[in-house]
Amino acid sequence: MRPTRALLSTGLLAGVLAAGMAVALAPTASAGTTLRASAAEKGRYFGAAVATNKLSDNTYVTVLNREFSSVVAENEMKWDATEPQQGRFNYTGGDRLVSHARANGMSVRGHALLWHAQQPSWAQGLSGSALRNAAINHVTQVATHFKGQIYAWDVVNEAFADGGSGGRRDSNLQRTGNDWIEAAFRAARAADPGAKLCYNDYNTDGVNAKSTGIYNMVRDFKSRGVPIDCVGFQSHLGTTIPGDYQANLQRFADLGVDVQITELDVMTGGNQANIFGTVTRSCLAVSRCTGITVWGVRDCDSWRGSDNALLFDCSGNKKAAYTSVLNALNAGGSNTPPPTTPGSPTTPPPSPTTPPPGTGG
Ligand code: 9MR
């Protein structure tokens, strides 16, 4: 109720003002205090990659449960982990993560059904139809095991080449025929019709030859009815972010797929907090960007080692980058980019296929 002139002229004035102040000072619905609450207010999830052997570390779990509403297995759902011997499946790590997620109100991203890296040695030794059949069986078995538990699967990971070709990466899977990706998506859909099915890759953070190659594949899949629902942008970033980061997300969304930031980490340095903020604002500005996942919890958990590329320091304290993300989530709406350079980062992040020495697996 708006105070009337009469009210304001009475002794009620102080009370009305006090009430108004209280409303103004109280946390508003949009002023979340954790990443997961603030993202939820914007209809998004905020996730982290988890190494399940860290689920016994109190500091790690405290931060994970407080701040994140989605998890993805850093390694435990990959082919070498889930099918170490052909036809013999091991879901121990994946199941542990899923149960942690369920107990803590988190969704799960599945990563990754097929990838040229982290294949079990028996698969590395196969080719042709033997490999194709084994790969499709792997997709079917793993997606069936986790059926109903996975929000989105990275069905195929990193299948496009770096550099200017815009074409596929050579791999044993690619040599089974160009249709291996669509075969994988069809098998995943049949096994778990409720999961969103994503293609996921890195160095796709702006409009470039690689992202355009993927864009053309997604457009082709949509036109031919190949079941694809989303594209993951890993976003392992250096010290700059392409100026067309948001526009690139938007062009994919305009094809009729969701987009997700799937493995975000950013090289430390003056721009780190700004870049994290820009990624967050870009996602919020694209209505089909459904969430952001950072690739680890604390700097010391990161595959990038001394890059200090994450939102929490090694003791679990919030960094400036954290505040930048939280503020961006709470502000929402506009997307004011920080200083950017067009095209590729001037200080490139490490190639995701070659982890720095001293980091896992
Ligand atoms: O973070 C993962 C690291 O522990 C593994 O050693 C590495 C093996 O290739 O994979 C890392 O995760 C990668 C992810 O699965 C796909 N995109 C790049 C990630 C960083 O290398």
mmCIF file of C-alpha atoms and ligand atoms in Angstrom:
data_model
loop_
_atom_site.group_PDB
_atom_site.id
_atom_site.type_symbol
_atom_site.label_atom_id
_atom_site.label_comp_id
_atom_site.label_asym_id
_atom_site.label_seq_id
_atom_site.Cartn_x
_atom_site.Cartn_y
_atom_site.Cartn_z
ATOM 1 C CA MET A 1 0.000 0.000 0.000
ATOM 2 C CA ARG A 2 1.336 3.395 -0.935
ATOM 3 C CA PRO A 3 1.416 5.820 2.060
ATOM 4 C CA THR A 4 -1.038 8.704 1.679
ATOM 5 C CA ARG A 5 -0.276 12.347 2.439
ATOM 6 C CA ALA A 6 -2.438 12.011 5.578
ATOM 7 C CA LEU A 7 -0.522 9.020 6.771
ATOM 8 C CA LEU A 8 2.786 10.687 6.169
ATOM 9 C CA SER A 9 1.689 13.710 8.199
ATOM 10 C CA THR A 10 0.981 11.611 11.275
ATOM 11 C CA GLY A 11 3.159 9.865 13.754
ATOM 12 C CA LEU A 12 2.917 6.794 11.578
ATOM 13 C CA LEU A 13 5.508 8.346 9.322
ATOM 14 C CA ALA A 14 8.435 6.864 11.170
ATOM 15 C CA GLY A 15 6.869 3.427 11.144
ATOM 16 C CA VAL A 16 6.086 3.565 7.446
ATOM 17 C CA LEU A 17 9.604 4.675 6.638
ATOM 18 C CA ALA A 18 11.068 2.012 8.856
ATOM 19 C CA ALA A 19 8.954 -0.621 7.146
ATOM 20 C CA GLY A 20 10.003 0.681 3.740
ATOM 21 C CA MET A 21 13.647 0.634 4.758
ATOM 22 C CA ALA A 22 13.281 -2.886 6.042
ATOM 23 C CA VAL A 23 11.906 -3.979 2.679
ATOM 24 C CA ALA A 24 14.682 -2.182 0.846
ATOM 25 C CA LEU A 25 17.428 -3.644 3.014
ATOM 26 C CA ALA A 26 16.158 -7.182 3.265
ATOM 27 C CA PRO A 27 17.655 -9.588 0.766
ATOM 28 C CA THR A 28 15.488 -9.518 -2.310
ATOM 29 C CA ALA A 29 14.469 -12.640 -4.189
ATOM 30 C CA SER A 30 17.260 -12.050 -6.678
ATOM 31 C CA ALA A 31 20.032 -11.531 -4.127
ATOM 32 C CA GLY A 32 21.216 -15.106 -3.656
ATOM 33 C CA THR A 33 24.191 -15.822 -1.496
ATOM 34 C CA THR A 34 25.384 -19.052 -3.110
ATOM 35 C CA LEU A 35 26.027 -19.952 -6.722
ATOM 36 C CA ARG A 36 23.362 -22.656 -6.676
ATOM 37 C CA ALA A 37 20.656 -20.407 -5.167
ATOM 38 C CA SER A 38 21.447 -17.476 -7.403
ATOM 39 C CA ALA A 39 21.581 -19.606 -10.525
ATOM 40 C CA ALA A 40 18.296 -21.251 -9.568
ATOM 41 C CA GLU A 41 16.678 -17.844 -9.302
ATOM 42 C CA LYS A 42 17.650 -17.380 -12.942
ATOM 43 C CA GLY A 43 16.360 -20.807 -13.913
ATOM 44 C CA ARG A 44 19.864 -22.224 -14.346
ATOM 45 C CA TYR A 45 22.032 -24.815 -12.633
ATOM 46 C CA PHE A 46 25.559 -24.124 -11.460
ATOM 47 C CA GLY A 47 27.719 -27.226 -11.468
ATOM 48 C CA ALA A 48 31.181 -28.559 -10.746
ATOM 49 C CA ALA A 49 33.244 -31.466 -11.992
ATOM 50 C CA VAL A 50 33.844 -33.855 -9.123
ATOM 51 C CA ALA A 51 36.574 -36.379 -8.496
ATOM 52 C CA THR A 52 34.796 -38.938 -6.359
ATOM 53 C CA ASN A 53 37.896 -39.696 -4.288
ATOM 54 C CA LYS A 54 37.530 -36.172 -2.887
ATOM 55 C CA LEU A 55 34.050 -36.835 -1.507
ATOM 56 C CA SER A 56 35.733 -37.792 1.770
ATOM 57 C CA ASP A 57 37.439 -34.363 2.042
ATOM 58 C CA ASN A 58 35.341 -32.211 4.372
ATOM 59 C CA THR A 59 36.382 -28.851 2.990
ATOM 60 C CA TYR A 60 35.734 -30.024 -0.534
ATOM 61 C CA VAL A 61 32.319 -31.471 0.240
ATOM 62 C CA THR A 62 31.250 -28.455 2.279
ATOM 63 C CA VAL A 63 31.930 -26.115 -0.626
ATOM 64 C CA LEU A 64 30.478 -28.542 -3.169
ATOM 65 C CA ASN A 65 27.205 -29.006 -1.338
ATOM 66 C CA ARG A 66 26.780 -25.359 -0.428
ATOM 67 C CA GLU A 67 27.538 -23.833 -3.832
ATOM 68 C CA PHE A 68 26.665 -26.312 -6.581
ATOM 69 C CA SER A 69 23.407 -27.739 -7.872
ATOM 70 C CA SER A 70 24.882 -30.014 -10.539
ATOM 71 C CA VAL A 71 27.816 -32.385 -10.738
ATOM 72 C CA VAL A 72 29.698 -34.163 -13.476
ATOM 73 C CA ALA A 73 32.259 -36.912 -13.003
ATOM 74 C CA GLU A 74 35.701 -35.613 -13.879
ATOM 75 C CA ASN A 75 36.757 -39.103 -14.983
ATOM 76 C CA GLU A 76 34.518 -41.793 -13.498
ATOM 77 C CA MET A 77 31.939 -42.084 -16.290
ATOM 78 C CA LYS A 78 34.451 -42.219 -19.129
ATOM 79 C CA TRP A 79 34.909 -45.316 -21.272
ATOM 80 C CA ASP A 80 38.128 -46.515 -19.603
ATOM 81 C CA ALA A 81 36.468 -46.258 -16.174
ATOM 82 C CA THR A 82 33.101 -47.780 -17.040
ATOM 83 C CA GLU A 83 34.152 -50.613 -19.369
ATOM 84 C CA PRO A 84 37.731 -51.499 -18.433
ATOM 85 C CA GLN A 85 37.366 -54.863 -20.121
ATOM 86 C CA GLN A 86 35.093 -55.383 -23.082
ATOM 87 C CA GLY A 87 31.580 -56.203 -21.928
ATOM 88 C CA ARG A 88 32.510 -55.920 -18.220
ATOM 89 C CA PHE A 89 31.149 -52.734 -16.789
ATOM 90 C CA ASN A 90 32.164 -50.929 -13.617
ATOM 91 C CA TYR A 91 29.830 -48.225 -12.367
ATOM 92 C CA THR A 92 31.290 -47.816 -8.881
ATOM 93 C CA GLY A 93 32.519 -44.234 -9.245
ATOM 94 C CA GLY A 94 29.577 -43.069 -11.342
ATOM 95 C CA ASP A 95 27.033 -44.580 -8.971
ATOM 96 C CA ARG A 96 28.764 -42.957 -6.016
ATOM 97 C CA LEU A 97 28.517 -39.563 -7.647
ATOM 98 C CA VAL A 98 24.884 -40.056 -8.624
ATOM 99 C CA SER A 99 23.950 -41.002 -5.079
ATOM 100 C CA HIS A 100 25.812 -37.979 -3.686
ATOM 101 C CA ALA A 101 23.915 -35.799 -6.145
ATOM 102 C CA ARG A 102 20.556 -37.268 -5.222
ATOM 103 C CA ALA A 103 21.222 -36.861 -1.510
ATOM 104 C CA ASN A 104 22.088 -33.209 -2.013
ATOM 105 C CA GLY A 105 19.508 -32.079 -4.537
ATOM 106 C CA MET A 106 21.893 -31.902 -7.460
ATOM 107 C CA SER A 107 21.400 -32.867 -11.080
ATOM 108 C CA VAL A 108 24.035 -34.877 -12.927
ATOM 109 C CA ARG A 109 25.715 -34.264 -16.266
ATOM 110 C CA GLY A 110 27.009 -37.454 -17.827
ATOM 111 C CA HIS A 111 30.515 -37.220 -19.294
ATOM 112 C CA ALA A 112 31.295 -38.746 -21.732
ATOM 113 C CA LEU A 113 29.956 -41.712 -23.684
ATOM 114 C CA LEU A 114 32.376 -41.608 -26.618
ATOM 115 C CA TRP A 115 35.691 -39.811 -26.920
ATOM 116 C CA HIS A 116 38.961 -40.475 -28.724
ATOM 117 C CA ALA A 117 40.814 -40.121 -25.391
ATOM 118 C CA GLN A 118 40.556 -42.199 -22.224
ATOM 119 C CA GLN A 119 39.484 -45.273 -24.133
ATOM 120 C CA PRO A 120 40.236 -48.606 -22.511
ATOM 121 C CA SER A 121 43.202 -50.302 -24.146
ATOM 122 C CA TRP A 122 41.012 -53.052 -25.618
ATOM 123 C CA ALA A 123 39.024 -50.412 -27.547
ATOM 124 C CA GLN A 124 42.186 -48.667 -28.702
ATOM 125 C CA GLY A 125 43.140 -51.931 -30.326
ATOM 126 C CA LEU A 126 39.889 -52.277 -32.301
ATOM 127 C CA SER A 127 38.925 -50.801 -35.649
ATOM 128 C CA GLY A 128 36.229 -50.966 -38.270
ATOM 129 C CA SER A 129 32.918 -52.649 -37.500
ATOM 130 C CA ALA A 130 34.309 -54.318 -34.374
ATOM 131 C CA LEU A 131 35.060 -50.893 -32.896
ATOM 132 C CA ARG A 132 31.798 -49.384 -34.141
ATOM 133 C CA ASN A 133 29.763 -52.191 -32.589
ATOM 134 C CA ALA A 134 31.703 -51.993 -29.342
ATOM 135 C CA ALA A 135 31.262 -48.226 -29.203
ATOM 136 C CA ILE A 136 27.520 -48.343 -29.795
ATOM 137 C CA ASN A 137 27.163 -51.143 -27.272
ATOM 138 C CA HIS A 138 29.069 -48.997 -24.786
ATOM 139 C CA VAL A 139 26.679 -46.087 -25.360
ATOM 140 C CA THR A 140 23.673 -48.342 -24.950
ATOM 141 C CA GLN A 141 24.907 -50.086 -21.815
ATOM 142 C CA VAL A 142 26.112 -47.002 -19.969
ATOM 143 C CA ALA A 143 23.131 -44.828 -20.873
ATOM 144 C CA THR A 144 20.827 -47.683 -19.841
ATOM 145 C CA HIS A 145 22.573 -48.140 -16.506
ATOM 146 C CA PHE A 146 22.186 -44.456 -15.632
ATOM 147 C CA LYS A 147 18.756 -44.105 -17.236
ATOM 148 C CA GLY A 148 16.629 -41.544 -15.416
ATOM 149 C CA GLN A 149 19.580 -40.188 -13.395
ATOM 150 C CA ILE A 150 21.248 -37.981 -15.982
ATOM 151 C CA TYR A 151 20.102 -34.494 -16.911
ATOM 152 C CA ALA A 152 22.337 -34.288 -19.967
ATOM 153 C CA TRP A 153 24.871 -36.658 -21.530
ATOM 154 C CA ASP A 154 27.955 -35.627 -23.428
ATOM 155 C CA VAL A 155 27.263 -38.321 -25.993
ATOM 156 C CA VAL A 156 30.302 -37.424 -28.057
ATOM 157 C CA ASN A 157 33.240 -35.379 -26.828
ATOM 158 C CA GLU A 158 35.871 -33.471 -28.825
ATOM 159 C CA ALA A 159 35.327 -35.009 -32.253
ATOM 160 C CA PHE A 160 36.317 -31.920 -34.241
ATOM 161 C CA ALA A 161 39.825 -30.947 -35.282
ATOM 162 C CA ASP A 162 41.695 -27.901 -34.049
ATOM 163 C CA GLY A 163 42.985 -25.418 -36.561
ATOM 164 C CA GLY A 164 41.238 -24.020 -39.565
ATOM 165 C CA SER A 165 39.792 -27.068 -41.263
ATOM 166 C CA GLY A 166 36.442 -27.084 -39.501
ATOM 167 C CA GLY A 167 36.433 -30.835 -40.023
ATOM 168 C CA ARG A 168 36.487 -33.915 -37.904
ATOM 169 C CA ARG A 169 39.423 -34.977 -35.798
ATOM 170 C CA ASP A 170 41.111 -38.144 -36.991
ATOM 171 C CA SER A 171 40.569 -40.949 -34.502
ATOM 172 C CA ASN A 172 39.848 -44.643 -34.434
ATOM 173 C CA LEU A 173 36.156 -43.775 -34.012
ATOM 174 C CA GLN A 174 36.194 -41.378 -36.954
ATOM 175 C CA ARG A 175 37.798 -44.056 -39.117
ATOM 176 C CA THR A 176 34.755 -46.289 -38.549
ATOM 177 C CA GLY A 177 32.813 -43.867 -40.759
ATOM 178 C CA ASN A 178 31.566 -40.295 -40.585
ATOM 179 C CA ASP A 179 28.187 -41.412 -39.272
ATOM 180 C CA TRP A 180 29.613 -42.634 -35.932
ATOM 181 C CA ILE A 181 28.420 -39.511 -34.143
ATOM 182 C CA GLU A 182 24.822 -39.753 -35.258
ATOM 183 C CA ALA A 183 24.812 -43.497 -34.532
ATOM 184 C CA ALA A 184 25.936 -42.699 -30.991
ATOM 185 C CA PHE A 185 23.188 -40.105 -30.528
ATOM 186 C CA ARG A 186 20.507 -42.487 -31.783
ATOM 187 C CA ALA A 187 21.714 -45.231 -29.432
ATOM 188 C CA ALA A 188 21.772 -42.836 -26.484
ATOM 189 C CA ARG A 189 18.232 -41.648 -27.225
ATOM 190 C CA ALA A 190 16.961 -45.204 -27.407
ATOM 191 C CA ALA A 191 18.636 -46.094 -24.110
ATOM 192 C CA ASP A 192 17.603 -43.039 -22.084
ATOM 193 C CA PRO A 193 14.887 -40.989 -23.791
ATOM 194 C CA GLY A 194 14.730 -38.605 -20.818
ATOM 195 C CA ALA A 195 18.318 -37.371 -20.960
ATOM 196 C CA LYS A 196 19.283 -34.356 -23.006
ATOM 197 C CA LEU A 197 21.895 -35.399 -25.529
ATOM 198 C CA CYS A 198 24.827 -33.044 -26.040
ATOM 199 C CA TYR A 199 27.830 -32.690 -28.291
ATOM 200 C CA ASN A 200 30.737 -31.234 -26.243
ATOM 201 C CA ASP A 201 34.012 -29.617 -27.347
ATOM 202 C CA TYR A 202 36.751 -27.063 -26.519
ATOM 203 C CA ASN A 203 38.213 -24.095 -28.401
ATOM 204 C CA THR A 204 34.684 -23.364 -29.524
ATOM 205 C CA ASP A 205 34.362 -20.210 -27.446
ATOM 206 C CA GLY A 206 33.818 -17.819 -30.334
ATOM 207 C CA VAL A 207 32.850 -18.015 -33.966
ATOM 208 C CA ASN A 208 35.786 -19.866 -35.505
ATOM 209 C CA ALA A 209 36.402 -22.670 -37.984
ATOM 210 C CA LYS A 210 36.014 -25.374 -35.358
ATOM 211 C CA SER A 211 32.810 -24.018 -33.817
ATOM 212 C CA THR A 212 31.413 -23.449 -37.289
ATOM 213 C CA GLY A 213 32.143 -27.051 -38.241
ATOM 214 C CA ILE A 214 30.175 -28.157 -35.185
ATOM 215 C CA TYR A 215 27.436 -25.643 -35.963
ATOM 216 C CA ASN A 216 27.065 -27.154 -39.428
ATOM 217 C CA MET A 217 26.867 -30.658 -37.976
ATOM 218 C CA VAL A 218 24.162 -29.624 -35.501
ATOM 219 C CA ARG A 219 22.192 -27.893 -38.244
ATOM 220 C CA ASP A 220 22.458 -31.020 -40.374
ATOM 221 C CA PHE A 221 21.397 -33.251 -37.464
ATOM 222 C CA LYS A 222 18.383 -31.060 -36.738
ATOM 223 C CA SER A 223 17.351 -31.082 -40.395
ATOM 224 C CA ARG A 224 17.594 -34.884 -40.610
ATOM 225 C CA GLY A 225 16.013 -35.666 -37.256
ATOM 226 C CA VAL A 226 19.164 -36.984 -35.585
ATOM 227 C CA PRO A 227 18.386 -36.667 -31.853
ATOM 228 C CA ILE A 228 20.564 -33.861 -30.483
ATOM 229 C CA ASP A 229 19.356 -31.535 -27.726
ATOM 230 C CA CYS A 230 22.337 -29.503 -26.630
ATOM 231 C CA VAL A 231 25.857 -28.347 -27.308
ATOM 232 C CA GLY A 232 28.460 -28.065 -24.566
ATOM 233 C CA PHE A 233 31.083 -25.330 -24.704
ATOM 234 C CA GLN A 234 33.920 -26.435 -22.456
ATOM 235 C CA SER A 235 35.377 -22.944 -22.071
ATOM 236 C CA HIS A 236 38.857 -23.750 -20.855
ATOM 237 C CA LEU A 237 39.894 -20.137 -21.196
ATOM 238 C CA GLY A 238 43.186 -18.264 -21.207
ATOM 239 C CA THR A 239 43.657 -14.622 -20.272
ATOM 240 C CA THR A 240 41.104 -13.260 -22.730
ATOM 241 C CA ILE A 241 37.692 -14.261 -23.998
ATOM 242 C CA PRO A 242 36.498 -13.928 -27.589
ATOM 243 C CA GLY A 243 34.336 -10.842 -28.056
ATOM 244 C CA ASP A 244 31.696 -12.954 -29.787
ATOM 245 C CA TYR A 245 31.386 -15.507 -26.972
ATOM 246 C CA GLN A 246 27.718 -14.739 -26.362
ATOM 247 C CA ALA A 247 26.908 -14.410 -30.061
ATOM 248 C CA ASN A 248 28.413 -17.826 -30.649
ATOM 249 C CA LEU A 249 26.209 -19.392 -27.959
ATOM 250 C CA GLN A 250 23.226 -17.619 -29.445
ATOM 251 C CA ARG A 251 23.795 -18.894 -32.980
ATOM 252 C CA PHE A 252 23.711 -22.455 -31.709
ATOM 253 C CA ALA A 253 20.621 -21.765 -29.592
ATOM 254 C CA ASP A 254 18.978 -20.388 -32.715
ATOM 255 C CA LEU A 255 19.367 -23.833 -34.305
ATOM 256 C CA GLY A 256 16.950 -25.148 -31.678
ATOM 257 C CA VAL A 257 19.345 -26.740 -29.190
ATOM 258 C CA ASP A 258 20.157 -25.850 -25.601
ATOM 259 C CA VAL A 259 23.652 -24.644 -24.866
ATOM 260 C CA GLN A 260 25.639 -25.251 -21.700
ATOM 261 C CA ILE A 261 29.002 -24.093 -20.406
ATOM 262 C CA THR A 262 30.445 -27.442 -19.471
ATOM 263 C CA GLU A 263 34.046 -27.243 -18.224
ATOM 264 C CA LEU A 264 34.719 -23.629 -17.352
ATOM 265 C CA ASP A 265 38.090 -22.656 -15.960
ATOM 266 C CA VAL A 266 40.110 -19.497 -16.604
ATOM 267 C CA MET A 267 43.803 -18.770 -16.386
ATOM 268 C CA THR A 268 44.684 -16.694 -13.373
ATOM 269 C CA GLY A 269 45.682 -13.081 -13.904
ATOM 270 C CA GLY A 270 44.139 -9.662 -14.005
ATOM 271 C CA ASN A 271 41.193 -10.666 -16.139
ATOM 272 C CA GLN A 272 40.212 -13.873 -14.407
ATOM 273 C CA ALA A 273 37.322 -12.485 -12.379
ATOM 274 C CA ASN A 274 36.094 -10.406 -15.318
ATOM 275 C CA ILE A 275 36.172 -13.361 -17.666
ATOM 276 C CA PHE A 276 34.244 -15.563 -15.246
ATOM 277 C CA GLY A 277 31.694 -12.752 -14.960
ATOM 278 C CA THR A 278 31.440 -12.367 -18.718
ATOM 279 C CA VAL A 279 30.836 -16.068 -19.238
ATOM 280 C CA THR A 280 28.098 -15.967 -16.606
ATOM 281 C CA ARG A 281 26.420 -12.903 -18.087
ATOM 282 C CA SER A 282 26.645 -14.426 -21.557
ATOM 283 C CA CYS A 283 24.878 -17.573 -20.421
ATOM 284 C CA LEU A 284 22.164 -15.568 -18.683
ATOM 285 C CA ALA A 285 21.661 -13.474 -21.802
ATOM 286 C CA VAL A 286 20.967 -16.570 -23.927
ATOM 287 C CA SER A 287 17.634 -18.009 -22.887
ATOM 288 C CA ARG A 288 18.594 -21.514 -24.023
ATOM 289 C CA CYS A 289 21.803 -21.496 -21.973
ATOM 290 C CA THR A 290 20.621 -23.811 -19.216
ATOM 291 C CA GLY A 291 23.623 -23.827 -16.908
ATOM 292 C CA ILE A 292 27.312 -23.504 -16.185
ATOM 293 C CA THR A 293 29.730 -26.134 -14.906
ATOM 294 C CA VAL A 294 33.202 -25.291 -13.634
ATOM 295 C CA TRP A 295 35.839 -27.985 -14.083
ATOM 296 C CA GLY A 296 36.631 -28.562 -10.422
ATOM 297 C CA VAL A 297 35.977 -26.934 -7.055
ATOM 298 C CA ARG A 298 39.234 -25.478 -5.661
ATOM 299 C CA ASP A 299 42.333 -24.346 -7.533
ATOM 300 C CA CYS A 300 44.214 -27.356 -6.220
ATOM 301 C CA ASP A 301 41.568 -29.715 -7.575
ATOM 302 C CA SER A 302 42.080 -28.461 -11.113
ATOM 303 C CA TRP A 303 43.714 -30.364 -13.945
ATOM 304 C CA ARG A 304 45.324 -26.986 -14.772
ATOM 305 C CA GLY A 305 47.531 -27.083 -11.699
ATOM 306 C CA SER A 306 49.359 -23.806 -11.212
ATOM 307 C CA ASP A 307 46.909 -21.844 -13.381
ATOM 308 C CA ASN A 308 44.725 -21.367 -10.267
ATOM 309 C CA ALA A 309 41.853 -21.492 -12.711
ATOM 310 C CA LEU A 310 38.822 -21.985 -10.460
ATOM 311 C CA LEU A 311 36.523 -20.086 -8.064
ATOM 312 C CA PHE A 312 37.877 -21.236 -4.686
ATOM 313 C CA ASP A 313 41.431 -21.242 -3.373
ATOM 314 C CA CYS A 314 43.030 -24.384 -2.064
ATOM 315 C CA SER A 315 41.586 -23.785 1.414
ATOM 316 C CA GLY A 316 38.080 -23.460 0.020
ATOM 317 C CA ASN A 317 37.944 -19.654 0.335
ATOM 318 C CA LYS A 318 35.975 -17.677 -2.220
ATOM 319 C CA LYS A 319 38.152 -15.859 -4.766
ATOM 320 C CA ALA A 320 37.405 -12.607 -6.585
ATOM 321 C CA ALA A 321 36.312 -14.778 -9.489
ATOM 322 C CA TYR A 322 33.631 -16.277 -7.260
ATOM 323 C CA THR A 323 32.281 -12.857 -6.328
ATOM 324 C CA SER A 324 32.250 -11.870 -9.970
ATOM 325 C CA VAL A 325 30.169 -14.921 -10.883
ATOM 326 C CA LEU A 326 27.802 -14.460 -7.942
ATOM 327 C CA ASN A 327 27.286 -10.782 -8.729
ATOM 328 C CA ALA A 328 26.628 -11.613 -12.366
ATOM 329 C CA LEU A 329 24.082 -14.249 -11.373
ATOM 330 C CA ASN A 330 22.363 -11.843 -9.004
ATOM 331 C CA ALA A 331 22.314 -8.997 -11.498
ATOM 332 C CA GLY A 332 21.250 -11.035 -14.485
ATOM 333 C CA GLY A 333 20.059 -9.279 -17.566
ATOM 334 C CA SER A 334 22.634 -7.119 -19.268
ATOM 335 C CA ASN A 335 25.874 -8.415 -20.625
ATOM 336 C CA THR A 336 28.663 -5.868 -20.449
ATOM 337 C CA PRO A 337 31.756 -7.502 -21.796
ATOM 338 C CA PRO A 338 35.142 -6.818 -20.200
ATOM 339 C CA PRO A 339 38.127 -6.033 -22.409
ATOM 340 C CA THR A 340 38.236 -8.670 -25.066
ATOM 341 C CA THR A 341 40.274 -9.657 -28.014
ATOM 342 C CA PRO A 342 38.548 -11.000 -31.061
ATOM 343 C CA GLY A 343 39.357 -14.529 -32.048
ATOM 344 C CA SER A 344 41.509 -16.911 -30.064
ATOM 345 C CA PRO A 345 42.930 -16.190 -26.610
ATOM 346 C CA THR A 346 46.339 -14.508 -26.853
ATOM 347 C CA THR A 347 47.549 -16.753 -24.057
ATOM 348 C CA PRO A 348 46.072 -20.069 -25.039
ATOM 349 C CA PRO A 349 44.976 -22.428 -22.333
ATOM 350 C CA PRO A 350 46.493 -25.883 -22.380
ATOM 351 C CA SER A 351 44.989 -28.291 -24.837
ATOM 352 C CA PRO A 352 42.365 -30.282 -22.974
ATOM 353 C CA THR A 353 43.766 -33.459 -24.418
ATOM 354 C CA THR A 354 47.154 -32.916 -22.800
ATOM 355 C CA PRO A 355 46.779 -32.344 -19.071
ATOM 356 C CA PRO A 356 49.672 -30.521 -17.430
ATOM 357 C CA PRO A 357 52.143 -32.707 -15.618
ATOM 358 C CA GLY A 358 51.213 -33.582 -12.091
ATOM 359 C CA THR A 359 47.463 -33.583 -12.639
ATOM 360 C CA GLY A 360 45.342 -36.682 -12.641
ATOM 361 C CA GLY A 361 45.274 -39.645 -14.951
HETATM 362 O O1 9MR B 1 40.151 -33.288 -15.700
HETATM 363 C C1 9MR B 1 40.385 -34.504 -16.375
HETATM 364 C C2 9MR B 1 41.731 -35.067 -15.957
HETATM 365 O O2 9MR B 1 41.687 -35.489 -14.606
HETATM 366 C C3 9MR B 1 42.117 -36.234 -16.848
HETATM 367 O O3 9MR B 1 43.441 -36.601 -16.550
HETATM 368 C C4 9MR B 1 42.011 -35.819 -18.305
HETATM 369 C C5 9MR B 1 42.373 -36.987 -19.200
HETATM 370 O O4 9MR B 1 42.233 -36.674 -20.548
HETATM 371 O O5 9MR B 1 40.698 -35.370 -18.593
HETATM 372 C C6 9MR B 1 40.379 -34.231 -17.870
HETATM 373 O O6 9MR B 1 39.101 -33.761 -18.221
HETATM 374 C C7 9MR B 1 38.957 -33.370 -19.585
HETATM 375 C C8 9MR B 1 37.536 -33.637 -19.997
HETATM 376 O O7 9MR B 1 37.193 -34.965 -19.744
HETATM 377 C C9 9MR B 1 37.292 -33.296 -21.449
HETATM 378 N N1 9MR B 1 37.695 -31.951 -21.760
HETATM 379 C C10 9MR B 1 39.011 -31.566 -21.298
HETATM 380 C C11 9MR B 1 39.185 -31.876 -19.813
HETATM 381 C C12 9MR B 1 40.537 -31.387 -19.322
HETATM 382 O O8 9MR B 1 41.585 -32.066 -19.947
#
